[in-house]
GROMACS .gro file of C-alpha atoms in nm:
model
  337
    1MET     CA    1   0.000   0.000   0.000
    2ILE     CA    2   0.111   0.357  -0.069
    3VAL     CA    3   0.155   0.566   0.246
    4VAL     CA    4   0.166   0.946   0.260
    5GLY     CA    5   0.412   1.075   0.519
    6GLU     CA    6   0.297   1.288   0.813
    7THR     CA    7   0.497   1.593   0.705
    8ASP     CA    8   0.370   1.563   0.346
    9SER     CA    9   0.011   1.550   0.470
   10PHE     CA   10   0.073   1.848   0.698
   11GLU     CA   11   0.227   2.050   0.414
   12ARG     CA   12  -0.064   1.971   0.184
   13LYS     CA   13  -0.313   2.093   0.443
   14TYR     CA   14  -0.144   2.424   0.520
   15MET     CA   15  -0.078   2.492   0.152
   16GLU     CA   16  -0.452   2.458   0.086
   17LYS     CA   17  -0.528   2.686   0.382
   18PHE     CA   18  -0.289   2.943   0.238
   19ARG     CA   19  -0.444   2.921  -0.108
   20THR     CA   20  -0.795   2.957   0.031
   21PHE     CA   21  -0.704   3.270   0.229
   22ALA     CA   22  -0.466   3.434  -0.019
   23SER     CA   23  -0.689   3.385  -0.323
   24GLU     CA   24  -0.875   3.699  -0.211
   25TYR     CA   25  -0.569   3.910  -0.295
   26GLY     CA   26  -0.439   3.795  -0.632
   27GLU     CA   27  -0.361   3.534  -0.893
   28PHE     CA   28  -0.132   3.241  -0.808
   29ILE     CA   29   0.184   3.164  -1.002
   30ASN     CA   30   0.363   2.829  -0.990
   31TYR     CA   31   0.688   2.693  -1.127
   32GLU     CA   32   0.625   2.417  -1.378
   33HIS     CA   33   0.898   2.222  -1.197
   34ASP     CA   34   0.997   2.271  -0.833
   35ARG     CA   35   1.336   2.431  -0.900
   36GLY     CA   36   1.307   2.787  -0.772
   37ALA     CA   37   1.347   2.741  -0.393
   38ARG     CA   38   1.012   2.920  -0.364
   39ASP     CA   39   0.683   2.735  -0.326
   40ILE     CA   40   0.432   2.972  -0.481
   41GLY     CA   41   0.402   3.320  -0.628
   42MET     CA   42   0.122   3.575  -0.635
   43HIS     CA   43   0.040   3.858  -0.872
   44LEU     CA   44  -0.157   4.090  -0.644
   45THR     CA   45  -0.480   4.253  -0.757
   46ARG     CA   46  -0.679   4.561  -0.656
   47LYS     CA   47  -1.056   4.563  -0.613
   48LEU     CA   48  -1.249   4.804  -0.839
   49SER     CA   49  -1.587   4.959  -0.764
   50SER     CA   50  -1.732   4.763  -1.058
   51GLY     CA   51  -1.659   4.438  -0.877
   52LYS     CA   52  -1.377   4.356  -1.117
   53GLU     CA   53  -1.010   4.332  -1.020
   54GLN     CA   54  -0.712   4.522  -1.158
   55LEU     CA   55  -0.377   4.346  -1.187
   56THR     CA   56  -0.107   4.550  -1.014
   57SER     CA   57   0.270   4.555  -1.057
   58ALA     CA   58   0.310   4.366  -0.727
   59LEU     CA   59   0.456   4.020  -0.781
   60ALA     CA   60   0.562   3.833  -0.467
   61TRP     CA   61   0.709   3.490  -0.401
   62PHE     CA   62   0.643   3.282  -0.092
   63GLN     CA   63   0.843   3.005   0.070
   64MET     CA   64   0.608   2.799   0.287
   65LYS     CA   65   0.700   2.630   0.615
   66GLY     CA   66   0.499   2.490   0.903
   67LYS     CA   67   0.520   2.401   1.271
   68MET     CA   68   0.304   2.112   1.390
   69ALA     CA   69   0.101   2.140   1.710
   70LYS     CA   70   0.316   1.869   1.869
   71THR     CA   71   0.625   2.085   1.798
   72ILE     CA   72   0.488   2.407   1.947
   73SER     CA   73   0.175   2.415   2.161
   74LEU     CA   74  -0.072   2.702   2.159
   75GLU     CA   75   0.031   2.796   2.512
   76ASP     CA   76   0.400   2.813   2.419
   77TYR     CA   77   0.321   3.003   2.100
   78GLU     CA   78   0.115   3.267   2.279
   79LYS     CA   79   0.401   3.327   2.523
   80SER     CA   80   0.661   3.360   2.245
   81GLU     CA   81   0.770   3.682   2.073
   82GLU     CA   82   0.940   3.491   1.790
   83ILE     CA   83   0.957   3.145   1.640
   84LYS     CA   84   1.287   2.985   1.539
   85ILE     CA   85   1.325   2.795   1.215
   86ALA     CA   86   1.636   2.657   1.042
   87LEU     CA   87   1.674   2.729   0.670
   88SER     CA   88   1.930   2.635   0.408
   89VAL     CA   89   2.208   2.892   0.376
   90ASN     CA   90   2.219   2.822   0.004
   91HIS     CA   91   1.852   2.924  -0.020
   92LEU     CA   92   1.919   3.235   0.189
   93ARG     CA   93   2.194   3.334  -0.056
   94TYR     CA   94   1.960   3.284  -0.348
   95TRP     CA   95   1.680   3.494  -0.197
   96PHE     CA   96   1.927   3.766  -0.099
   97LEU     CA   97   2.049   3.805  -0.457
   98GLN     CA   98   1.707   3.807  -0.624
   99PRO     CA   99   1.570   4.149  -0.733
  100MET     CA  100   1.217   4.041  -0.637
  101PRO     CA  101   1.144   3.981  -0.267
  102THR     CA  102   1.073   3.639  -0.123
  103TYR     CA  103   0.848   3.609   0.183
  104LEU     CA  104   0.877   3.330   0.436
  105VAL     CA  105   0.529   3.216   0.542
  106LEU     CA  106   0.523   3.002   0.856
  107TYR     CA  107   0.206   2.812   0.950
  108ILE     CA  108   0.148   2.752   1.322
  109GLU     CA  109  -0.089   2.456   1.347
  110SER     CA  110  -0.179   2.501   1.716
  111ALA     CA  111  -0.294   2.860   1.653
  112GLU     CA  112  -0.425   2.796   1.301
  113GLU     CA  113  -0.256   3.109   1.170
  114PHE     CA  114   0.025   3.214   0.937
  115LEU     CA  115   0.320   3.438   1.014
  116ILE     CA  116   0.507   3.630   0.744
  117LEU     CA  117   0.863   3.759   0.713
  118ASN     CA  118   1.036   3.932   0.422
  119ILE     CA  119   1.321   3.683   0.413
  120SER     CA  120   1.514   3.877   0.147
  121GLU     CA  121   1.518   4.186   0.369
  122TYR     CA  122   1.591   3.976   0.678
  123VAL     CA  123   1.904   3.828   0.520
  124LYS     CA  124   2.013   4.174   0.403
  125ASN     CA  125   1.977   4.321   0.753
  126THR     CA  126   2.123   4.022   0.939
  127TRP     CA  127   2.419   3.921   0.721
  128GLY     CA  128   2.430   4.138   0.412
  129ARG     CA  129   2.693   4.022   0.163
  130GLU     CA  130   2.849   3.803   0.433
  131ILE     CA  131   2.575   3.548   0.362
  132LEU     CA  132   2.760   3.470   0.038
  133THR     CA  133   3.060   3.335   0.231
  134LEU     CA  134   2.884   3.200   0.540
  135ASN     CA  135   3.048   2.862   0.600
  136GLN     CA  136   2.759   2.650   0.731
  137GLU     CA  137   2.475   2.442   0.590
  138THR     CA  138   2.181   2.602   0.775
  139ALA     CA  139   2.107   2.920   0.968
  140THR     CA  140   1.844   2.997   1.230
  141ILE     CA  141   1.578   3.252   1.136
  142TYR     CA  142   1.361   3.428   1.395
  143VAL     CA  143   1.006   3.504   1.282
  144PRO     CA  144   0.816   3.762   1.497
  145THR     CA  145   0.486   3.629   1.627
  146ASN     CA  146   0.322   3.971   1.584
  147SER     CA  147   0.383   3.965   1.207
  148LYS     CA  148   0.060   3.793   1.102
  149LEU     CA  149  -0.021   3.708   0.744
  150ASP     CA  150  -0.353   3.890   0.709
  151SER     CA  151  -0.520   4.157   0.498
  152GLN     CA  152  -0.291   4.421   0.652
  153ALA     CA  153   0.020   4.228   0.538
  154PHE     CA  154  -0.108   4.209   0.181
  155ARG     CA  155  -0.194   4.582   0.188
  156LEU     CA  156   0.162   4.666   0.294
  157ILE     CA  157   0.314   4.446   0.023
  158LEU     CA  158   0.089   4.610  -0.235
  159LYS     CA  159   0.169   4.958  -0.102
  160GLU     CA  160   0.545   4.907  -0.134
  161ASN     CA  161   0.513   4.795  -0.494
  162ASP     CA  162   0.258   5.063  -0.585
  163ILE     CA  163   0.483   5.343  -0.458
  164LYS     CA  164   0.767   5.213  -0.678
  165GLU     CA  165   0.524   5.219  -0.972
  166TRP     CA  166   0.412   5.573  -0.888
  167LYS     CA  167   0.773   5.697  -0.869
  168LYS     CA  168   0.846   5.546  -1.209
  169ALA     CA  169   0.535   5.708  -1.359
  170LEU     CA  170   0.587   6.049  -1.195
  171GLY     CA  171   0.966   6.060  -1.175
  172ASP     CA  172   1.182   5.946  -0.886
  173GLU     CA  173   1.281   6.305  -0.804
  174ASN     CA  174   0.930   6.402  -0.691
  175GLU     CA  175   0.890   6.440  -0.315
  176HIS     CA  176   0.588   6.326  -0.117
  177VAL     CA  177   0.492   6.053  -0.366
  178ASP     CA  178   0.431   5.811  -0.079
  179VAL     CA  179   0.199   6.059   0.095
  180CYS     CA  180   0.014   6.126  -0.231
  181TYR     CA  181  -0.034   5.751  -0.280
  182ARG     CA  182  -0.169   5.715   0.073
  183ASP     CA  183  -0.413   6.006   0.042
  184TYR     CA  184  -0.506   6.042  -0.325
  185ASP     CA  185  -0.880   6.004  -0.260
  186LEU     CA  186  -0.865   6.267   0.015
  187ILE     CA  187  -0.662   6.501  -0.209
  188TRP     CA  188  -0.925   6.468  -0.482
  189HIS     CA  189  -1.202   6.559  -0.238
  190LEU     CA  190  -1.016   6.869  -0.116
  191ALA     CA  191  -0.925   6.980  -0.469
  192THR     CA  192  -1.280   6.954  -0.601
  193ALA     CA  193  -1.451   7.112  -0.300
  194GLU     CA  194  -1.545   7.443  -0.465
  195ARG     CA  195  -1.712   7.295  -0.772
  196ARG     CA  196  -1.897   7.043  -0.556
  197ALA     CA  197  -2.011   7.320  -0.314
  198VAL     CA  198  -1.862   7.158  -0.004
  199CYS     CA  199  -1.608   7.256   0.261
  200HIS     CA  200  -1.373   7.054   0.476
  201LYS     CA  201  -1.296   7.064   0.848
  202LEU     CA  202  -1.062   6.877   1.076
  203GLU     CA  203  -1.140   6.780   1.434
  204PHE     CA  204  -0.839   6.692   1.650
  205TRP     CA  205  -0.884   6.491   1.971
  206ASP     CA  206  -0.604   6.515   2.224
  207TRP     CA  207  -0.686   6.217   2.448
  208GLN     CA  208  -0.619   6.262   2.820
  209SER     CA  209  -0.725   5.911   2.921
  210LYS     CA  210  -0.546   5.726   2.639
  211THR     CA  211  -0.199   5.735   2.485
  212ARG     CA  212  -0.325   5.812   2.136
  213SER     CA  213  -0.437   6.118   1.948
  214GLN     CA  214  -0.720   6.101   1.699
  215LEU     CA  215  -0.845   6.317   1.415
  216TYR     CA  216  -1.145   6.330   1.185
  217ILE     CA  217  -1.162   6.501   0.847
  218TYR     CA  218  -1.516   6.597   0.749
  219GLU     CA  219  -1.676   6.704   0.423
  220GLU     CA  220  -1.978   6.930   0.474
  221SER     CA  221  -2.248   7.043   0.237
  222GLU     CA  222  -2.578   7.218   0.306
  223THR     CA  223  -2.747   6.884   0.361
  224GLU     CA  224  -2.494   6.640   0.507
  225LYS     CA  225  -2.168   6.586   0.691
  226VAL     CA  226  -1.947   6.294   0.586
  227VAL     CA  227  -1.636   6.156   0.757
  228LEU     CA  228  -1.366   6.115   0.492
  229ARG     CA  229  -1.079   6.020   0.722
  230GLU     CA  230  -1.032   5.889   1.075
  231HIS     CA  231  -0.667   5.882   1.185
  232TRP     CA  232  -0.517   5.733   1.504
  233GLN     CA  233  -0.158   5.791   1.613
  234TYR     CA  234   0.039   5.742   1.932
  235MET     CA  235   0.081   6.070   2.126
  236MET     CA  236   0.049   6.284   1.814
  237SER     CA  237   0.117   6.655   1.863
  238ILE     CA  238  -0.025   6.931   1.644
  239GLU     CA  239   0.322   6.961   1.484
  240GLN     CA  240   0.318   6.592   1.397
  241LEU     CA  241  -0.034   6.632   1.260
  242GLU     CA  242   0.071   6.909   1.022
  243ALA     CA  243   0.383   6.713   0.921
  244ALA     CA  244   0.168   6.408   0.840
  245TYR     CA  245  -0.036   6.618   0.594
  246PRO     CA  246   0.222   6.842   0.420
  247TYR     CA  247  -0.023   6.917   0.137
  248ILE     CA  248  -0.288   7.073   0.364
  249GLU     CA  249  -0.320   7.432   0.484
  250PHE     CA  250  -0.469   7.441   0.834
  251PHE     CA  251  -0.654   7.757   0.938
  252VAL     CA  252  -0.898   7.878   1.201
  253ASP     CA  253  -1.237   8.002   1.087
  254GLN     CA  254  -1.301   8.265   1.353
  255ASP     CA  255  -1.680   8.261   1.315
  256ALA     CA  256  -1.686   7.885   1.360
  257GLN     CA  257  -1.428   7.906   1.638
  258ASP     CA  258  -1.642   8.151   1.837
  259TRP     CA  259  -1.925   7.898   1.830
  260TRP     CA  260  -1.684   7.611   1.913
  261ASP     CA  261  -1.531   7.793   2.212
  262ASP     CA  262  -1.661   7.722   2.559
  263GLU     CA  263  -1.584   7.989   2.817
  264ASP     CA  264  -1.604   7.735   3.097
  265ASP     CA  265  -1.320   7.525   2.951
  266ASN     CA  266  -1.034   7.735   3.087
  267GLU     CA  267  -0.834   7.421   3.162
  268VAL     CA  268  -0.813   7.330   2.793
  269PRO     CA  269  -0.487   7.475   2.655
  270ASP     CA  270  -0.496   7.661   2.324
  271VAL     CA  271  -0.318   7.503   2.026
  272VAL     CA  272  -0.118   7.722   1.789
  273LEU     CA  273  -0.098   7.623   1.422
  274SER     CA  274   0.216   7.679   1.217
  275ASN     CA  275   0.059   7.986   1.052
  276GLY     CA  276   0.000   8.145   1.393
  277ASP     CA  277  -0.374   8.077   1.413
  278VAL     CA  278  -0.489   7.979   1.762
  279MET     CA  279  -0.735   7.693   1.813
  280SER     CA  280  -0.937   7.688   2.133
  281GLY     CA  281  -1.065   7.351   2.251
  282VAL     CA  282  -1.350   7.198   2.444
  283ASN     CA  283  -1.327   6.955   2.732
  284ALA     CA  284  -1.499   6.619   2.679
  285ALA     CA  285  -1.532   6.528   3.047
  286TYR     CA  286  -1.152   6.514   3.075
  287GLU     CA  287  -1.151   6.212   2.843
  288TYR     CA  288  -1.009   6.423   2.562
  289PHE     CA  289  -0.970   6.784   2.450
  290ALA     CA  290  -1.126   6.853   2.109
  291TYR     CA  291  -1.014   7.118   1.861
  292GLU     CA  292  -1.151   7.214   1.520
  293CYS     CA  293  -1.007   7.398   1.221
  294GLY     CA  294  -1.065   7.441   0.850
  295ILE     CA  295  -0.846   7.272   0.589
  296ARG     CA  296  -0.770   7.323   0.219
  297LEU     CA  297  -0.496   7.231  -0.022
  298ASN     CA  298  -0.172   7.431  -0.020
  299ASP     CA  299   0.070   7.461  -0.314
  300ILE     CA  300   0.207   7.112  -0.249
  301GLY     CA  301  -0.148   6.978  -0.248
  302LEU     CA  302  -0.231   7.147  -0.577
  303GLN     CA  303   0.074   6.981  -0.734
  304MET     CA  304  -0.031   6.647  -0.587
  305PHE     CA  305  -0.376   6.691  -0.739
  306GLU     CA  306  -0.209   6.712  -1.082
  307TRP     CA  307  -0.037   6.382  -1.005
  308VAL     CA  308  -0.368   6.230  -0.896
  309LYS     CA  309  -0.539   6.339  -1.219
  310PHE     CA  310  -0.251   6.196  -1.425
  311MET     CA  311  -0.250   5.862  -1.242
  312SER     CA  312  -0.627   5.842  -1.285
  313ASP     CA  313  -0.609   5.928  -1.656
  314ILE     CA  314  -0.358   5.650  -1.727
  315GLY     CA  315  -0.569   5.400  -1.533
  316LEU     CA  316  -0.344   5.326  -1.236
  317ILE     CA  317  -0.593   5.448  -0.976
  318GLU     CA  318  -0.968   5.477  -0.938
  319ILE     CA  319  -1.115   5.775  -0.752
  320LYS     CA  320  -1.397   5.685  -0.516
  321PRO     CA  321  -1.610   5.990  -0.427
  322GLY     CA  322  -1.743   5.981  -0.073
  323LYS     CA  323  -1.496   5.713   0.032
  324SER     CA  324  -1.440   5.694   0.409
  325GLU     CA  325  -1.096   5.577   0.526
  326PHE     CA  326  -0.934   5.472   0.851
  327VAL     CA  327  -0.562   5.530   0.905
  328SER     CA  328  -0.368   5.398   1.204
  329PHE     CA  329   0.000   5.414   1.289
  330ALA     CA  330  -0.037   5.177   1.583
  331PRO     CA  331   0.253   4.931   1.629
  332TRP     CA  332   0.016   4.633   1.618
  333HIS     CA  333  -0.058   4.718   1.254
  334SER     CA  334   0.305   4.676   1.150
  335ARG     CA  335   0.421   4.360   0.971
  336SER     CA  336   0.767   4.230   0.884
  337VAL     CA  337   0.709   4.264   0.510
   0.00000   0.00000   0.00000
């Protein structure tokens, strides 16, 4: 009788789990023969409002590994900050030299989840060119347990490739391309405000009971108020806020500010914008101090809007009017990709 080995059965199962999950994010690519020291590739796609998908320039390769439940229990896994795995030094050399990144995907059976690590970047940062002369058969790799393979990981992989594509289309010398890529929908809304008879405001929450700051960007018309952007960031100051949005001019509308002010909130410190305007805040039961100001595009933003129109005209992006976005710079959203 023909017998399938335990490790072969295990590998078949986690490969199918990976395919089922990852199929949401792109088209699979396989070597006709297993000669590339990489198990599977993916050409990432982007969802369009029509329901169709657009092929992107993001092409990634994955090397799959797994840890059985009998090798690492759920209890041990949950207490660990990293998982050790031995890999062939010859493979590490190969991945280091390739122009296209290879990602190590490690399946943890006891937790039923995948971890991900940009192994090309890991080798570069750990050994660099010394990997080419490393005189040993295998090397131990440490995979962070907080680097989950999830939708956030695929977004970050796509973002890195998209920004390279944008720089090629717009010219590598252009500054702020990464910010324009992140915020192109928001830039479009700000740039088209006058012809759409809307205005935009920003509400900044300086939390007193939490370690984060929070902001909302609103679009207002005569009939409705829509949240275009919610943004969370650890201990963000007003200076960091303005630096995060270099294409926006922040200003105080004095008529609106008079209404926003509360004479009883003397304990709420004023905030001074870079242009000298002073924002007065209100006290939300000492949970947070809230401030409000108007926003519009500055000269950098107007230039970015030209980029946005160009990228839209050549079909690399799709503008989504009324789109609401959430942005977080929390450490738990980072991935080792």
